[in-house]
């Protein structure tokens, strides 16, 4: 039987899709709405990272490393996302869209998604 979800897991499961939806609404309603969505999404993704880190404490060394990389990448990439959204609302520097795709996008694809998928595959195969 699976463990019951923690409050952090539940909050992540709610805030990630909610934040994504609010970011989408921000494209139509304005930059302040997009910033609010980015803040909600960042909170949710940091909770995902927290859950990944917690799970890494129960895994073998290689799986733990993959989970920790996946979790750590979220800290940096979501700071970039917040910086980008904030820069559209107040006069602060932010990366241009091309650099966001090259940093935020690529790091999330490789560091978060690929490392996370490899870790979960190892966990699914019973590697502990």
GROMACS .gro file of N, CA and C in nm:
model
  384
    1UNK      N    1   0.083  -0.117   0.000
    1UNK     CA    2   0.000   0.000   0.000
    1UNK      C    3   0.088   0.124   0.000
    2UNK      N    4   0.051   0.223  -0.078
    2UNK     CA    5   0.131   0.345  -0.090
    2UNK      C    6   0.112   0.434   0.032
    3UNK      N    7   0.216   0.510   0.063
    3UNK     CA    8   0.206   0.606   0.173
    3UNK      C    9   0.105   0.714   0.136
    4UNK      N   10   0.039   0.769   0.236
    4UNK     CA   11  -0.054   0.878   0.209
    4UNK      C   12   0.027   1.005   0.178
    5UNK      N   13  -0.028   1.091   0.092
    5UNK     CA   14   0.047   1.210   0.053
    5UNK      C   15   0.069   1.306   0.171
    6UNK      N   16   0.185   1.369   0.171
    6UNK     CA   17   0.216   1.469   0.273
    6UNK      C   18   0.148   1.601   0.235
    7UNK      N   19   0.137   1.694   0.328
    7UNK     CA   20   0.083   1.825   0.292
    7UNK      C   21   0.164   1.893   0.181
    8UNK      N   22   0.297   1.876   0.181
    8UNK     CA   23   0.379   1.935   0.076
    8UNK      C   24   0.349   1.874  -0.061
    9UNK      N   25   0.325   1.744  -0.063
    9UNK     CA   26   0.290   1.677  -0.188
    9UNK      C   27   0.156   1.727  -0.240
   10UNK      N   28   0.060   1.737  -0.152
   10UNK     CA   29  -0.073   1.786  -0.190
   10UNK      C   30  -0.065   1.930  -0.239
   11UNK      N   31   0.009   2.015  -0.168
   11UNK     CA   32   0.023   2.155  -0.210
   11UNK      C   33   0.091   2.165  -0.346
   12UNK      N   34   0.192   2.083  -0.370
   12UNK     CA   35   0.259   2.083  -0.500
   12UNK      C   36   0.162   2.039  -0.609
   13UNK      N   37   0.084   1.935  -0.582
   13UNK     CA   38  -0.010   1.883  -0.681
   13UNK      C   39  -0.117   1.985  -0.717
   14UNK      N   40  -0.147   2.075  -0.626
   14UNK     CA   41  -0.247   2.180  -0.653
   14UNK      C   42  -0.181   2.302  -0.717
   15UNK      N   43  -0.068   2.345  -0.662
   15UNK     CA   44  -0.010   2.472  -0.705
   15UNK      C   45   0.059   2.468  -0.841
   16UNK      N   46   0.111   2.353  -0.882
   16UNK     CA   47   0.178   2.348  -1.013
   16UNK      C   48   0.077   2.369  -1.126
   17UNK      N   49  -0.032   2.293  -1.134
   17UNK     CA   50  -0.127   2.321  -1.242
   17UNK      C   51  -0.198   2.456  -1.226
   18UNK      N   52  -0.225   2.496  -1.101
   18UNK     CA   53  -0.289   2.625  -1.079
   18UNK      C   54  -0.198   2.738  -1.127
   19UNK      N   55  -0.071   2.734  -1.088
   19UNK     CA   56   0.025   2.836  -1.131
   19UNK      C   57   0.041   2.840  -1.281
   20UNK      N   58   0.044   2.722  -1.343
   20UNK     CA   59   0.055   2.716  -1.490
   20UNK      C   60  -0.065   2.783  -1.555
   21UNK      N   61  -0.183   2.756  -1.503
   21UNK     CA   62  -0.304   2.818  -1.557
   21UNK      C   63  -0.305   2.969  -1.539
   22UNK      N   64  -0.259   3.017  -1.424
   22UNK     CA   65  -0.255   3.162  -1.400
   22UNK      C   66  -0.151   3.227  -1.490
   23UNK      N   67  -0.038   3.162  -1.513
   23UNK     CA   68   0.061   3.215  -1.608
   23UNK      C   69  -0.004   3.228  -1.746
   24UNK      N   70  -0.076   3.127  -1.788
   24UNK     CA   71  -0.145   3.133  -1.918
   24UNK      C   72  -0.244   3.249  -1.922
   25UNK      N   73  -0.322   3.266  -1.816
   25UNK     CA   74  -0.414   3.379  -1.810
   25UNK      C   75  -0.339   3.512  -1.818
   26UNK      N   76  -0.221   3.516  -1.761
   26UNK     CA   77  -0.140   3.638  -1.764
   26UNK      C   78  -0.103   3.682  -1.904
   27UNK      N   79  -0.091   3.588  -1.997
   27UNK     CA   80  -0.064   3.626  -2.136
   27UNK      C   81  -0.177   3.709  -2.193
   28UNK      N   82  -0.297   3.690  -2.143
   28UNK     CA   83  -0.415   3.761  -2.192
   28UNK      C   84  -0.454   3.879  -2.103
   29UNK      N   85  -0.430   3.867  -1.972
   29UNK     CA   86  -0.476   3.968  -1.878
   29UNK      C   87  -0.368   4.066  -1.835
   30UNK      N   88  -0.243   4.034  -1.860
   30UNK     CA   89  -0.135   4.127  -1.828
   30UNK      C   90  -0.024   4.068  -1.745
   31UNK      N   91   0.086   4.139  -1.745
   31UNK     CA   92   0.207   4.093  -1.677
   31UNK      C   93   0.192   4.073  -1.526
   32UNK      N   94   0.117   4.156  -1.454
   32UNK     CA   95   0.102   4.129  -1.311
   32UNK      C   96   0.036   3.994  -1.282
   33UNK      N   97  -0.059   3.955  -1.365
   33UNK     CA   98  -0.123   3.824  -1.347
   33UNK      C   99  -0.023   3.714  -1.378
   34UNK      N  100   0.057   3.734  -1.481
   34UNK     CA  101   0.161   3.637  -1.515
   34UNK      C  102   0.262   3.622  -1.401
   35UNK      N  103   0.299   3.732  -1.338
   35UNK     CA  104   0.391   3.728  -1.223
   35UNK      C  105   0.329   3.651  -1.107
   36UNK      N  106   0.201   3.674  -1.081
   36UNK     CA  107   0.134   3.600  -0.974
   36UNK      C  108   0.135   3.450  -1.004
   37UNK      N  109   0.108   3.415  -1.128
   37UNK     CA  110   0.113   3.275  -1.168
   37UNK      C  111   0.252   3.216  -1.154
   38UNK      N  112   0.353   3.294  -1.192
   38UNK     CA  113   0.491   3.248  -1.178
   38UNK      C  114   0.526   3.224  -1.032
   39UNK      N  115   0.475   3.308  -0.943
   39UNK     CA  116   0.501   3.290  -0.800
   39UNK      C  117   0.435   3.162  -0.748
   40UNK      N  118   0.310   3.139  -0.789
   40UNK     CA  119   0.240   3.017  -0.747
   40UNK      C  120   0.310   2.894  -0.805
   41UNK      N  121   0.344   2.901  -0.933
   41UNK     CA  122   0.411   2.788  -0.998
   41UNK      C  123   0.548   2.761  -0.935
   42UNK      N  124   0.622   2.867  -0.906
   42UNK     CA  125   0.753   2.850  -0.842
   42UNK      C  126   0.739   2.783  -0.706
   43UNK      N  127   0.642   2.827  -0.629
   43UNK     CA  128   0.618   2.763  -0.498
   43UNK      C  129   0.590   2.615  -0.517
   44UNK      N  130   0.504   2.583  -0.612
   44UNK     CA  131   0.472   2.443  -0.637
   44UNK      C  132   0.591   2.361  -0.683
   45UNK      N  133   0.672   2.418  -0.771
   45UNK     CA  134   0.788   2.343  -0.820
   45UNK      C  135   0.893   2.328  -0.711
   46UNK      N  136   0.906   2.428  -0.624
   46UNK     CA  137   0.998   2.412  -0.511
   46UNK      C  138   0.949   2.304  -0.416
   47UNK      N  139   0.818   2.291  -0.403
   47UNK     CA  140   0.763   2.182  -0.321
   47UNK      C  141   0.790   2.047  -0.389
   48UNK      N  142   0.781   2.043  -0.520
   48UNK     CA  143   0.819   1.921  -0.594
   48UNK      C  144   0.965   1.888  -0.563
   49UNK      N  145   1.051   1.989  -0.572
   49UNK     CA  146   1.193   1.969  -0.542
   49UNK      C  147   1.215   1.919  -0.400
   50UNK      N  148   1.142   1.976  -0.305
   50UNK     CA  149   1.151   1.932  -0.165
   50UNK      C  150   1.112   1.785  -0.153
   51UNK      N  151   1.006   1.746  -0.221
   51UNK     CA  152   0.963   1.606  -0.218
   51UNK      C  153   1.065   1.514  -0.283
   52UNK      N  154   1.127   1.559  -0.391
   52UNK     CA  155   1.232   1.480  -0.456
   52UNK      C  156   1.351   1.463  -0.362
   53UNK      N  157   1.389   1.573  -0.296
   53UNK     CA  158   1.502   1.565  -0.203
   53UNK      C  159   1.470   1.468  -0.089
   54UNK      N  160   1.349   1.479  -0.034
   54UNK     CA  161   1.310   1.387   0.074
   54UNK      C  162   1.316   1.242   0.027
   55UNK      N  163   1.270   1.216  -0.094
   55UNK     CA  164   1.271   1.079  -0.150
   55UNK      C  165   1.414   1.031  -0.170
   56UNK      N  166   1.505   1.123  -0.202
   56UNK     CA  167   1.645   1.084  -0.224
   56UNK      C  168   1.709   1.026  -0.099
   57UNK      N  169   1.657   1.061   0.018
   57UNK     CA  170   1.713   1.013   0.144
   57UNK      C  171   1.692   0.863   0.164
   58UNK      N  172   1.599   0.804   0.085
   58UNK     CA  173   1.568   0.662   0.098
   58UNK      C  174   1.618   0.580  -0.020
   59UNK      N  175   1.697   0.642  -0.108
   59UNK     CA  176   1.737   0.575  -0.233
   59UNK      C  177   1.885   0.538  -0.229
   60UNK      N  178   1.923   0.451  -0.321
   60UNK     CA  179   2.065   0.418  -0.337
   60UNK      C  180   2.139   0.542  -0.387
   61UNK      N  181   2.270   0.535  -0.387
   61UNK     CA  182   2.353   0.652  -0.417
   61UNK      C  183   2.325   0.710  -0.556
   62UNK      N  184   2.319   0.629  -0.659
   62UNK     CA  185   2.298   0.679  -0.795
   62UNK      C  186   2.159   0.740  -0.812
   63UNK      N  187   2.059   0.673  -0.759
   63UNK     CA  188   1.922   0.724  -0.767
   63UNK      C  189   1.910   0.852  -0.686
   64UNK      N  190   1.971   0.856  -0.570
   64UNK     CA  191   1.968   0.976  -0.487
   64UNK      C  192   2.033   1.094  -0.559
   65UNK      N  193   2.145   1.068  -0.626
   65UNK     CA  194   2.212   1.175  -0.701
   65UNK      C  195   2.121   1.230  -0.810
   66UNK      N  196   2.054   1.142  -0.883
   66UNK     CA  197   1.961   1.186  -0.987
   66UNK      C  198   1.846   1.268  -0.929
   67UNK      N  199   1.791   1.223  -0.817
   67UNK     CA  200   1.682   1.296  -0.753
   67UNK      C  201   1.729   1.432  -0.701
   68UNK      N  202   1.847   1.438  -0.646
   68UNK     CA  203   1.901   1.564  -0.593
   68UNK      C  204   1.929   1.662  -0.706
   69UNK      N  205   1.984   1.614  -0.817
   69UNK     CA  206   2.006   1.703  -0.933
   69UNK      C  207   1.871   1.756  -0.981
   70UNK      N  208   1.774   1.667  -0.994
   70UNK     CA  209   1.641   1.707  -1.040
   70UNK      C  210   1.582   1.814  -0.948
   71UNK      N  211   1.593   1.795  -0.818
   71UNK     CA  212   1.540   1.891  -0.721
   71UNK      C  213   1.617   2.022  -0.724
   72UNK      N  214   1.748   2.015  -0.732
   72UNK     CA  215   1.832   2.135  -0.726
   72UNK      C  216   1.813   2.224  -0.848
   73UNK      N  217   1.796   2.163  -0.963
   73UNK     CA  218   1.776   2.241  -1.085
   73UNK      C  219   1.652   2.329  -1.071
   74UNK      N  220   1.550   2.279  -1.005
   74UNK     CA  221   1.427   2.358  -0.989
   74UNK      C  222   1.450   2.487  -0.913
   75UNK      N  223   1.539   2.487  -0.817
   75UNK     CA  224   1.566   2.608  -0.739
   75UNK      C  225   1.615   2.718  -0.833
   76UNK      N  226   1.712   2.686  -0.916
   76UNK     CA  227   1.774   2.785  -1.005
   76UNK      C  228   1.679   2.824  -1.118
   77UNK      N  229   1.620   2.727  -1.184
   77UNK     CA  230   1.538   2.759  -1.301
   77UNK      C  231   1.412   2.836  -1.264
   78UNK      N  232   1.356   2.806  -1.148
   78UNK     CA  233   1.236   2.880  -1.109
   78UNK      C  234   1.270   3.021  -1.061
   79UNK      N  235   1.391   3.042  -1.009
   79UNK     CA  236   1.436   3.178  -0.981
   79UNK      C  237   1.448   3.257  -1.111
   80UNK      N  238   1.497   3.193  -1.216
   80UNK     CA  239   1.503   3.259  -1.347
   80UNK      C  240   1.363   3.295  -1.396
   81UNK      N  241   1.268   3.205  -1.378
   81UNK     CA  242   1.131   3.232  -1.421
   81UNK      C  243   1.071   3.349  -1.344
   82UNK      N  244   1.092   3.351  -1.214
   82UNK     CA  245   1.043   3.463  -1.133
   82UNK      C  246   1.109   3.594  -1.175
   83UNK      N  247   1.238   3.591  -1.199
   83UNK     CA  248   1.310   3.710  -1.242
   83UNK      C  249   1.255   3.762  -1.374
   84UNK      N  250   1.228   3.671  -1.465
   84UNK     CA  251   1.176   3.709  -1.596
   84UNK      C  252   1.037   3.772  -1.582
   85UNK      N  253   0.950   3.710  -1.505
   85UNK     CA  254   0.815   3.763  -1.486
   85UNK      C  255   0.819   3.897  -1.411
   86UNK      N  256   0.904   3.906  -1.309
   86UNK     CA  257   0.916   4.030  -1.232
   86UNK      C  258   0.968   4.143  -1.321
   87UNK      N  259   1.063   4.113  -1.409
   87UNK     CA  260   1.119   4.214  -1.498
   87UNK      C  261   1.018   4.273  -1.594
   88UNK      N  262   0.907   4.205  -1.616
   88UNK     CA  263   0.801   4.260  -1.701
   88UNK      C  264   0.705   4.350  -1.623
   89UNK      N  265   0.714   4.347  -1.490
   89UNK     CA  266   0.624   4.426  -1.407
   89UNK      C  267   0.696   4.547  -1.348
   90UNK      N  268   0.817   4.528  -1.300
   90UNK     CA  269   0.896   4.639  -1.243
   90UNK      C  270   1.028   4.647  -1.319
   91UNK      N  271   1.094   4.760  -1.304
   91UNK     CA  272   1.217   4.785  -1.379
   91UNK      C  273   1.335   4.713  -1.313
   92UNK      N  274   1.345   4.583  -1.341
   92UNK     CA  275   1.460   4.503  -1.296
   92UNK      C  276   1.515   4.429  -1.416
   93UNK      N  277   1.643   4.399  -1.416
   93UNK     CA  278   1.700   4.327  -1.530
   93UNK      C  279   1.650   4.182  -1.534
   94UNK      N  280   1.635   4.131  -1.653
   94UNK     CA  281   1.596   3.991  -1.673
   94UNK      C  282   1.652   3.944  -1.806
   95UNK      N  283   1.663   3.813  -1.818
   95UNK     CA  284   1.718   3.755  -1.940
   95UNK      C  285   1.619   3.770  -2.056
   96UNK      N  286   1.670   3.792  -2.178
   96UNK     CA  287   1.581   3.793  -2.294
   96UNK      C  288   1.525   3.652  -2.318
   97UNK      N  289   1.417   3.646  -2.392
   97UNK     CA  290   1.346   3.520  -2.415
   97UNK      C  291   1.438   3.411  -2.470
   98UNK      N  292   1.527   3.445  -2.561
   98UNK     CA  293   1.619   3.345  -2.618
   98UNK      C  294   1.706   3.282  -2.510
   99UNK      N  295   1.754   3.365  -2.416
   99UNK     CA  296   1.837   3.314  -2.308
   99UNK      C  297   1.755   3.235  -2.207
  100UNK      N  298   1.630   3.274  -2.188
  100UNK     CA  299   1.542   3.196  -2.099
  100UNK      C  300   1.521   3.057  -2.155
  101UNK      N  301   1.499   3.047  -2.286
  101UNK     CA  302   1.482   2.915  -2.347
  101UNK      C  303   1.609   2.832  -2.332
  102UNK      N  304   1.724   2.898  -2.348
  102UNK     CA  305   1.852   2.827  -2.343
  102UNK      C  306   1.891   2.789  -2.200
  103UNK      N  307   1.848   2.863  -2.101
  103UNK     CA  308   1.886   2.834  -1.963
  103UNK      C  309   1.773   2.765  -1.888
  104UNK      N  310   1.666   2.836  -1.866
  104UNK     CA  311   1.551   2.781  -1.793
  104UNK      C  312   1.496   2.657  -1.863
  105UNK      N  313   1.472   2.668  -1.991
  105UNK     CA  314   1.412   2.557  -2.065
  105UNK      C  315   1.502   2.435  -2.073
  106UNK      N  316   1.626   2.455  -2.113
  106UNK     CA  317   1.719   2.344  -2.130
  106UNK      C  318   1.754   2.279  -1.996
  107UNK      N  319   1.776   2.361  -1.894
  107UNK     CA  320   1.807   2.305  -1.762
  107UNK      C  321   1.690   2.225  -1.707
  108UNK      N  322   1.568   2.275  -1.727
  108UNK     CA  323   1.451   2.198  -1.681
  108UNK      C  324   1.437   2.068  -1.759
  109UNK      N  325   1.461   2.073  -1.889
  109UNK     CA  326   1.447   1.952  -1.970
  109UNK      C  327   1.548   1.845  -1.932
  110UNK      N  328   1.673   1.885  -1.914
  110UNK     CA  329   1.778   1.787  -1.885
  110UNK      C  330   1.792   1.763  -1.734
  111UNK      N  331   1.807   1.870  -1.659
  111UNK     CA  332   1.834   1.857  -1.517
  111UNK      C  333   1.716   1.808  -1.437
  112UNK      N  334   1.599   1.869  -1.459
  112UNK     CA  335   1.482   1.829  -1.383
  112UNK      C  336   1.415   1.707  -1.444
  113UNK      N  337   1.372   1.717  -1.568
  113UNK     CA  338   1.289   1.611  -1.627
  113UNK      C  339   1.369   1.484  -1.654
  114UNK      N  340   1.480   1.492  -1.725
  114UNK     CA  341   1.555   1.371  -1.759
  114UNK      C  342   1.610   1.302  -1.635
  115UNK      N  343   1.676   1.379  -1.547
  115UNK     CA  344   1.729   1.317  -1.426
  115UNK      C  345   1.617   1.260  -1.340
  116UNK      N  346   1.506   1.332  -1.331
  116UNK     CA  347   1.393   1.282  -1.253
  116UNK      C  348   1.334   1.155  -1.311
  117UNK      N  349   1.317   1.150  -1.442
  117UNK     CA  350   1.264   1.030  -1.506
  117UNK      C  351   1.357   0.910  -1.488
  118UNK      N  352   1.487   0.934  -1.503
  118UNK     CA  353   1.583   0.824  -1.483
  118UNK      C  354   1.577   0.774  -1.339
  119UNK      N  355   1.565   0.866  -1.244
  119UNK     CA  356   1.557   0.826  -1.103
  119UNK      C  357   1.431   0.744  -1.079
  120UNK      N  358   1.316   0.792  -1.126
  120UNK     CA  359   1.191   0.721  -1.103
  120UNK      C  360   1.190   0.586  -1.174
  121UNK      N  361   1.258   0.577  -1.287
  121UNK     CA  362   1.268   0.446  -1.354
  121UNK      C  363   1.348   0.350  -1.268
  122UNK      N  364   1.458   0.399  -1.211
  122UNK     CA  365   1.538   0.314  -1.122
  122UNK      C  366   1.455   0.271  -1.002
  123UNK      N  367   1.376   0.362  -0.947
  123UNK     CA  368   1.292   0.328  -0.832
  123UNK      C  369   1.185   0.227  -0.873
  124UNK      N  370   1.131   0.242  -0.992
  124UNK     CA  371   1.030   0.148  -1.041
  124UNK      C  372   1.084   0.009  -1.064
  125UNK      N  373   1.213   0.001  -1.094
  125UNK     CA  374   1.278  -0.129  -1.114
  125UNK      C  375   1.323  -0.191  -0.984
  126UNK      N  376   1.295  -0.123  -0.874
  126UNK     CA  377   1.328  -0.179  -0.743
  126UNK      C  378   1.469  -0.152  -0.698
  127UNK      N  379   1.543  -0.062  -0.768
  127UNK     CA  380   1.678  -0.027  -0.726
  127UNK      C  381   1.664   0.064  -0.605
  128UNK      N  382   1.722   0.025  -0.493
  128UNK     CA  383   1.715   0.106  -0.372
  128UNK      C  384   1.854   0.122  -0.319
   0.00000   0.00000   0.00000
